mmCIF file with all atom_site columns, C-alpha atoms in Angstrom:
data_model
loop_
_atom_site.group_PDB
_atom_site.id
_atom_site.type_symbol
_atom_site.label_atom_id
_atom_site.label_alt_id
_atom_site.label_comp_id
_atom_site.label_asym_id
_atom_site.label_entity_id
_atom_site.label_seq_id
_atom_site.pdbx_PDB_ins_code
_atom_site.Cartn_x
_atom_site.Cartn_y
_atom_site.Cartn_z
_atom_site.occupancy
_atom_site.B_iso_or_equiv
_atom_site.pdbx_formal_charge
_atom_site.auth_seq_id
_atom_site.auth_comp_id
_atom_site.auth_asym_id
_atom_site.auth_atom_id
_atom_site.pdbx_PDB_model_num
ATOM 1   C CA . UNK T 1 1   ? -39.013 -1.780  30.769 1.00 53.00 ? 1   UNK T CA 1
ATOM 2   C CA . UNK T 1 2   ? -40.320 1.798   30.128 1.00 86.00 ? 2   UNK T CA 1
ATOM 3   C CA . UNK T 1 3   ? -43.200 3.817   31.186 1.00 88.00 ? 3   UNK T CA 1
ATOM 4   C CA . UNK T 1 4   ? -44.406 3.270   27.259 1.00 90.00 ? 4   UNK T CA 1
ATOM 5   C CA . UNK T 1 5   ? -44.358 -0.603  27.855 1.00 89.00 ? 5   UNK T CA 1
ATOM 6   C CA . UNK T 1 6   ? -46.060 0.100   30.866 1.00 91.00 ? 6   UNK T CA 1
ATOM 7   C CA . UNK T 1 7   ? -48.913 1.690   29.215 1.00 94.00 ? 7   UNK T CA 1
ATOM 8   C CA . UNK T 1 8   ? -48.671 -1.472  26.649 1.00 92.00 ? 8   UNK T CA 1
ATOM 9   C CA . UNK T 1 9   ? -49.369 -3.822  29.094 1.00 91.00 ? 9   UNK T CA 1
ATOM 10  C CA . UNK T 1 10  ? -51.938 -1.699  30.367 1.00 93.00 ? 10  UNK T CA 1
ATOM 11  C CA . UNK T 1 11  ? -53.992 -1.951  27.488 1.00 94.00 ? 11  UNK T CA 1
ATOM 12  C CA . UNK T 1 12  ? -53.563 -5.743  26.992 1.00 91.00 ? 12  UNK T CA 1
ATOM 13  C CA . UNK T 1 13  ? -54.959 -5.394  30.680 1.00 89.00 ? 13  UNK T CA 1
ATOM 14  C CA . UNK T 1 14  ? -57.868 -3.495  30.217 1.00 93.00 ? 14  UNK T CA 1
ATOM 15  C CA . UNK T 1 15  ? -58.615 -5.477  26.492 1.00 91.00 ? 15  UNK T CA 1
ATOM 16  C CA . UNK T 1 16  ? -58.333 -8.599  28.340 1.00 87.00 ? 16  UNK T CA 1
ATOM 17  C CA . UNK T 1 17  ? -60.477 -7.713  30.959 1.00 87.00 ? 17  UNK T CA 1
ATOM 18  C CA . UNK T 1 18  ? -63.053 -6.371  28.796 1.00 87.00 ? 18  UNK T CA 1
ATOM 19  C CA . UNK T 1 19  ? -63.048 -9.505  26.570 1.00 83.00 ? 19  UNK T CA 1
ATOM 20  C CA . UNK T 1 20  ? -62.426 -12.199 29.119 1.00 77.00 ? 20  UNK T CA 1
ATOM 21  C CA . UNK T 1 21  ? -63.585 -10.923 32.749 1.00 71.00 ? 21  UNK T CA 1
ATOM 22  C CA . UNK T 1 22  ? -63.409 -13.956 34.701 1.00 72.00 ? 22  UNK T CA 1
ATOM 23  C CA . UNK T 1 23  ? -60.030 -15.102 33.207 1.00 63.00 ? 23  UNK T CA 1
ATOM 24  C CA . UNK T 1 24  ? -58.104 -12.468 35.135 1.00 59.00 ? 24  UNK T CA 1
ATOM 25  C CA . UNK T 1 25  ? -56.649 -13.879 37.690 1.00 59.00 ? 25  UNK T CA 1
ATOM 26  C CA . UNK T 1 26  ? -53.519 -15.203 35.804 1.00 57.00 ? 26  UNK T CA 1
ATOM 27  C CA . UNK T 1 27  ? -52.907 -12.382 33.583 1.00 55.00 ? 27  UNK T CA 1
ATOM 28  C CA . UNK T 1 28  ? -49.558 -11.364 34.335 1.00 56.00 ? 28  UNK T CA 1
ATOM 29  C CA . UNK T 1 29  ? -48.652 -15.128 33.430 1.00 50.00 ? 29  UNK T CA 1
ATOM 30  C CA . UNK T 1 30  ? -49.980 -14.787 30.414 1.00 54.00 ? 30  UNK T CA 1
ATOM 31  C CA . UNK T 1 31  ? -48.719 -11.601 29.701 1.00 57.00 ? 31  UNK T CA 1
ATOM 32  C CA . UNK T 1 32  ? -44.526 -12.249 28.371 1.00 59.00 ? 32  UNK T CA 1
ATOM 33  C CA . UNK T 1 33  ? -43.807 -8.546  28.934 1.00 64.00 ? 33  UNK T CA 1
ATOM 34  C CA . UNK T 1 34  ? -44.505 -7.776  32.227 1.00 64.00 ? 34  UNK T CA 1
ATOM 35  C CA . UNK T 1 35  ? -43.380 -4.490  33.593 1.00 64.00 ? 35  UNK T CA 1
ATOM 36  C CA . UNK T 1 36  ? -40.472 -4.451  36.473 1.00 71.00 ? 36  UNK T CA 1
ATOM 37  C CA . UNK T 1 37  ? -41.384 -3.077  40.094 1.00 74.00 ? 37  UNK T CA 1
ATOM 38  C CA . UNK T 1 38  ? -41.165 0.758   39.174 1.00 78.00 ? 38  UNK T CA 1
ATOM 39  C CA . UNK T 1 39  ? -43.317 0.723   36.140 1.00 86.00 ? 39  UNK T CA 1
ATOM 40  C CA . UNK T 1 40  ? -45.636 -2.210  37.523 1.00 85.00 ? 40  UNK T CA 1
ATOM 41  C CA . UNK T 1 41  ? -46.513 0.335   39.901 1.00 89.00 ? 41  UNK T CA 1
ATOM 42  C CA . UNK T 1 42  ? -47.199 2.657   37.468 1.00 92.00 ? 42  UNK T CA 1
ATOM 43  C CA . UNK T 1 43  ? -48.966 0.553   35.434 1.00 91.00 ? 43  UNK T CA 1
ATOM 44  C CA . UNK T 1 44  ? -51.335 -0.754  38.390 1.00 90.00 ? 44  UNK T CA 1
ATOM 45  C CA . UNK T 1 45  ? -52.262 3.304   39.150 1.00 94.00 ? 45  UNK T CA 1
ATOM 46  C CA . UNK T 1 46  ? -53.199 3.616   35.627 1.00 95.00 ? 46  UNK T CA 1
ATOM 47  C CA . UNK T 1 47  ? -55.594 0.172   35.979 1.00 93.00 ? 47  UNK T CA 1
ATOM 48  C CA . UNK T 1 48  ? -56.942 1.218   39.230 1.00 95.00 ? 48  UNK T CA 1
ATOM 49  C CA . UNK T 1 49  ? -57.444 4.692   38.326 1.00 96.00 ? 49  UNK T CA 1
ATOM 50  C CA . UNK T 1 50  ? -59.484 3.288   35.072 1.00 97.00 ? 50  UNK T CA 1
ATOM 51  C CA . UNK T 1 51  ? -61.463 0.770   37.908 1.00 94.00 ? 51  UNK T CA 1
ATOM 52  C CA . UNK T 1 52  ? -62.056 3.888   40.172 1.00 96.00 ? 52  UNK T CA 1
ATOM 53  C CA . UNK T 1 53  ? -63.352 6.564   37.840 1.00 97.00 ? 53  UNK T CA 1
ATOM 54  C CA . UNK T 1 54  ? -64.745 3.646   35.071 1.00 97.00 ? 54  UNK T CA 1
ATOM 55  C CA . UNK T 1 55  ? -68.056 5.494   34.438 1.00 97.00 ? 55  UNK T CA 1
ATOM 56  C CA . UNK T 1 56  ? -67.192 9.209   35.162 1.00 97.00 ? 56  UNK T CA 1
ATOM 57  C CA . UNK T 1 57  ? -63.997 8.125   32.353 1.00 97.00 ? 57  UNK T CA 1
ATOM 58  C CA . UNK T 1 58  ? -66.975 6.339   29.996 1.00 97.00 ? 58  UNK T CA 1
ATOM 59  C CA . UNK T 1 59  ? -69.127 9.123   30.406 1.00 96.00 ? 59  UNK T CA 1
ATOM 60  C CA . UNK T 1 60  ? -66.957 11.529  29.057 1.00 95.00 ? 60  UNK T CA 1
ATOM 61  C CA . UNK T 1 61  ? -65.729 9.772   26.451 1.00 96.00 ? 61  UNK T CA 1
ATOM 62  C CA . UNK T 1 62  ? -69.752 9.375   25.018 1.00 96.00 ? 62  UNK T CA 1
ATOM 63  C CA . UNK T 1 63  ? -70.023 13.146  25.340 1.00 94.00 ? 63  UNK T CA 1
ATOM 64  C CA . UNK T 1 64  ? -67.565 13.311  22.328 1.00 94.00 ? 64  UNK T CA 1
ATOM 65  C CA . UNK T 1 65  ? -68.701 10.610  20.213 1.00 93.00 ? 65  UNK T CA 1
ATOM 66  C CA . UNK T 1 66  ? -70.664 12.167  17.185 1.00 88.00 ? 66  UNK T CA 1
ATOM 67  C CA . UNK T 1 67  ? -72.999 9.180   15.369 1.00 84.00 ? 67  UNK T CA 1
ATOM 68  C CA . UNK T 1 68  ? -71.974 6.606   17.174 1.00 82.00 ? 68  UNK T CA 1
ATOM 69  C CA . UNK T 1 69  ? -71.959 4.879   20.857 1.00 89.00 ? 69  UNK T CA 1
ATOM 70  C CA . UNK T 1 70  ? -69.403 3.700   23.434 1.00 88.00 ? 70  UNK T CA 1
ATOM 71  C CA . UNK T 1 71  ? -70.745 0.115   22.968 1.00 89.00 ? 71  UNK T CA 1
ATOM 72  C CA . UNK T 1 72  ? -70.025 0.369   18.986 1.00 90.00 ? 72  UNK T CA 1
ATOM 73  C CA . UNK T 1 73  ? -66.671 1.542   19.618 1.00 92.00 ? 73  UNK T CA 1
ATOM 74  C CA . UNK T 1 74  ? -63.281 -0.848  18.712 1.00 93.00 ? 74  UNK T CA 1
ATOM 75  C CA . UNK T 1 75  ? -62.680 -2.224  22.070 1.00 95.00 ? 75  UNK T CA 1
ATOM 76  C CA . UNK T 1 76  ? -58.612 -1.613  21.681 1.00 97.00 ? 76  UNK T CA 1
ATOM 77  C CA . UNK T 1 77  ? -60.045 2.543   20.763 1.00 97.00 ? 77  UNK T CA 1
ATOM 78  C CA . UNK T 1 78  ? -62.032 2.833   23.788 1.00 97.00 ? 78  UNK T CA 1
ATOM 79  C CA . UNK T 1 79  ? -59.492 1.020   25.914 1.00 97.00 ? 79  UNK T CA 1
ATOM 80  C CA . UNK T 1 80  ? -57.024 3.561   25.248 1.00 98.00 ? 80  UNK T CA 1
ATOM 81  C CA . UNK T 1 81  ? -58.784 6.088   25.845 1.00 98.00 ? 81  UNK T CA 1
ATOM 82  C CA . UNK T 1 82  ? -59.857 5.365   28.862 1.00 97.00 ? 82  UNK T CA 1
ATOM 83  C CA . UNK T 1 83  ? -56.464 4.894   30.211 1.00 97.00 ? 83  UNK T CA 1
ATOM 84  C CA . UNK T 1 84  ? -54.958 7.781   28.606 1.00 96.00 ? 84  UNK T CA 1
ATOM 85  C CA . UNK T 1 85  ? -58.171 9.859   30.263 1.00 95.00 ? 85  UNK T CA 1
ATOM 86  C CA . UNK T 1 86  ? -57.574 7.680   33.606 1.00 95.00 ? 86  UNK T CA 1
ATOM 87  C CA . UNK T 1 87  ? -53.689 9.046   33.544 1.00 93.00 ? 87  UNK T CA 1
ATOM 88  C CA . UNK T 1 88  ? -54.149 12.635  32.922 1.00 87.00 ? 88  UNK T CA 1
ATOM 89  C CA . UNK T 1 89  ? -57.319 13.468  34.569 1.00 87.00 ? 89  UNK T CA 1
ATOM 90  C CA . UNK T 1 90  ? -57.552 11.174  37.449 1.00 87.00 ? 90  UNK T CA 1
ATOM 91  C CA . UNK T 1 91  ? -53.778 11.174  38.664 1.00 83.00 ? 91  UNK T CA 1
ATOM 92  C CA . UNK T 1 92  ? -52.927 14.667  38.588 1.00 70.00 ? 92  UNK T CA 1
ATOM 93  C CA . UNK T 1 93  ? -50.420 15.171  35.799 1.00 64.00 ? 93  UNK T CA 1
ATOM 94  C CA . UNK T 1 94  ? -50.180 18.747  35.784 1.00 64.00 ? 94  UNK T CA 1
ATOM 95  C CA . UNK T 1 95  ? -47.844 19.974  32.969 1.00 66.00 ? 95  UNK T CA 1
ATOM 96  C CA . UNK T 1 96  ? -48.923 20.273  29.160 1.00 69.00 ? 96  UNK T CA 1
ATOM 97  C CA . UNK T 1 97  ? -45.762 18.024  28.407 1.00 73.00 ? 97  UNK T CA 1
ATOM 98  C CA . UNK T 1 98  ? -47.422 15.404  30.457 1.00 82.00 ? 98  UNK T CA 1
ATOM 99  C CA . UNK T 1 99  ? -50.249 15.395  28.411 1.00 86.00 ? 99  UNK T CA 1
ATOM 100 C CA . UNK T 1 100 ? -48.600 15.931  25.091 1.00 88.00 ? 100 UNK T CA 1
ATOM 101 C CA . UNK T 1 101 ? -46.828 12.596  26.408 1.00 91.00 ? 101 UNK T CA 1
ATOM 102 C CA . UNK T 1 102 ? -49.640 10.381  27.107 1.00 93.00 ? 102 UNK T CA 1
ATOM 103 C CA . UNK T 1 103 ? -51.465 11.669  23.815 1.00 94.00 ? 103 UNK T CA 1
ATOM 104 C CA . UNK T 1 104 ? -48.238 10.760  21.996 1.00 96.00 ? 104 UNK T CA 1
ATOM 105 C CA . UNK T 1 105 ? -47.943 7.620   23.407 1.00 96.00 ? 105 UNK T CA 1
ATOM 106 C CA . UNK T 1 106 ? -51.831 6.792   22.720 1.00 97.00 ? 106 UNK T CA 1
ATOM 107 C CA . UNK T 1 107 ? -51.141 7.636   19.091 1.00 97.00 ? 107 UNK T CA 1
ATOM 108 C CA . UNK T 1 108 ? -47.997 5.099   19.209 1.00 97.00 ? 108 UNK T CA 1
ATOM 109 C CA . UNK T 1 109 ? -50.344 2.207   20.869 1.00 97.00 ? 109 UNK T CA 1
ATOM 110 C CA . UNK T 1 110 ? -53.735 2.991   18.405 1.00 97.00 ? 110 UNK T CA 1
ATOM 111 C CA . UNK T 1 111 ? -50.928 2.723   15.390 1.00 97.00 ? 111 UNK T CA 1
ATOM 112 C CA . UNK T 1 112 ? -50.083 -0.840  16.922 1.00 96.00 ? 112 UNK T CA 1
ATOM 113 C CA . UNK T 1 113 ? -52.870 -2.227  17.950 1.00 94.00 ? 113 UNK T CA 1
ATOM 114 C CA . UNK T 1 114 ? -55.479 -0.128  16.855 1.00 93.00 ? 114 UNK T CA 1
ATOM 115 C CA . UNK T 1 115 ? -57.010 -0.013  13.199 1.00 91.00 ? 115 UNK T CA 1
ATOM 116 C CA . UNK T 1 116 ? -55.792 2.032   10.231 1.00 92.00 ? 116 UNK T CA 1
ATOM 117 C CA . UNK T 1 117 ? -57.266 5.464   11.558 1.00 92.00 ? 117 UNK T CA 1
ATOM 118 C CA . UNK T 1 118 ? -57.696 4.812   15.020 1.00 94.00 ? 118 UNK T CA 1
ATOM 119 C CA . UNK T 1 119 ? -54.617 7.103   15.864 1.00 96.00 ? 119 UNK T CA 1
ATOM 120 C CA . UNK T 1 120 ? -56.608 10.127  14.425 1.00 96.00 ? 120 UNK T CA 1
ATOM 121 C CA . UNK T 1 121 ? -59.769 9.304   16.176 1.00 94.00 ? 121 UNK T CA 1
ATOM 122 C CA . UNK T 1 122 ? -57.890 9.068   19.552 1.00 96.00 ? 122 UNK T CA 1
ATOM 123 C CA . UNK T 1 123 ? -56.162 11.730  19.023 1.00 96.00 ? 123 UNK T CA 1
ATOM 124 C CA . UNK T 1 124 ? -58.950 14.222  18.359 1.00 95.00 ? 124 UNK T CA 1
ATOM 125 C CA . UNK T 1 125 ? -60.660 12.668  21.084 1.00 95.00 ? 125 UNK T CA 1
ATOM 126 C CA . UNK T 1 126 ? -57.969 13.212  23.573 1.00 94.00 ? 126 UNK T CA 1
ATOM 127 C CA . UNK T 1 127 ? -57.203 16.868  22.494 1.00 93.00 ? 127 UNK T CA 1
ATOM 128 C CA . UNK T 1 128 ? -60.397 18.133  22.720 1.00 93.00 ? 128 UNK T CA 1
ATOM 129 C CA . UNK T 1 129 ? -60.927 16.391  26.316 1.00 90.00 ? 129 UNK T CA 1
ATOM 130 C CA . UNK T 1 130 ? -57.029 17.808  27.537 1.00 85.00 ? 130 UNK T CA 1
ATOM 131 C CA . UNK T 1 131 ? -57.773 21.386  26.061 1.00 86.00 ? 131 UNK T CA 1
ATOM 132 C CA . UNK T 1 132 ? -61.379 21.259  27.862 1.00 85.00 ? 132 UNK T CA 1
ATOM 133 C CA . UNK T 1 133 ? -60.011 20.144  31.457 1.00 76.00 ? 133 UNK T CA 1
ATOM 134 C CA . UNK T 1 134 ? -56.508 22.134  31.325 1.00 69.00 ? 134 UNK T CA 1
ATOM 135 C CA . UNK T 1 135 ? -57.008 24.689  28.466 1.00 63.00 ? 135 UNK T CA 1
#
């Protein structure tokens, strides 16, 4: 498994636990790709990072939505952004590659299991936050 199905199962993470709180407990039975040891690890920092910093994360994603609200967003949208934004801000990736990687890999999960032109909304989205907090 990769650091990109990592961030994959992330997301179903973070969608099912926005859809179904109280059905968590089993998840990673329910899940058929589950990451091995390394990039579990990596994948729990990413879901703990979101838990940590959940408003500060939500807060700044509403200070760049234009005519609409976090609540009206696609929950699969705000999901990755909040774990691409969870990643980059909140544990310390450093380089511009790093960031360039998680906004590339966003794009590759909104053209999954996003809809039809929720790649270009996350992308502008994480841009403008990545140029703001590291120029």
């Amino acid at each position: 498994m990769s650091r990109s199905s990592a961030r994959a199962y992330v997301l179903k993470y973070l969608y099912a636990k926005e859809v179904h709180p109280e059905g968590m407990d089993d998840f990673s039975f329910i899940v058929n790709d589950t990451p091995k040891e390394n990039d579990l690890a990596f994948a729990d920092a990413i879901i703990q990072s979101v838990a940590d910093h959940h408003e500060a994360i939500d807060q700044l994603i509403s200070s760049h939505l234009k005519k609409w609200s976090l609540m009206q967003m696609n929950i699969v949208d705000k999901n990755i952004l909040r774990m691409s934004i969870a990643e980059c801000v909140y544990l310390q990736k450093k380089d511009k590659s790093d960031f360039a990687l998680v906004i590339d890999e966003a794009i590759k999960l909104a053209k999954t299991y996003g809809g039809d032109s929720s790649y270009r909304f996350i992308n502008g989205i994480l841009d403008t936050i990545f140029k703001e907090y590291h120029g």
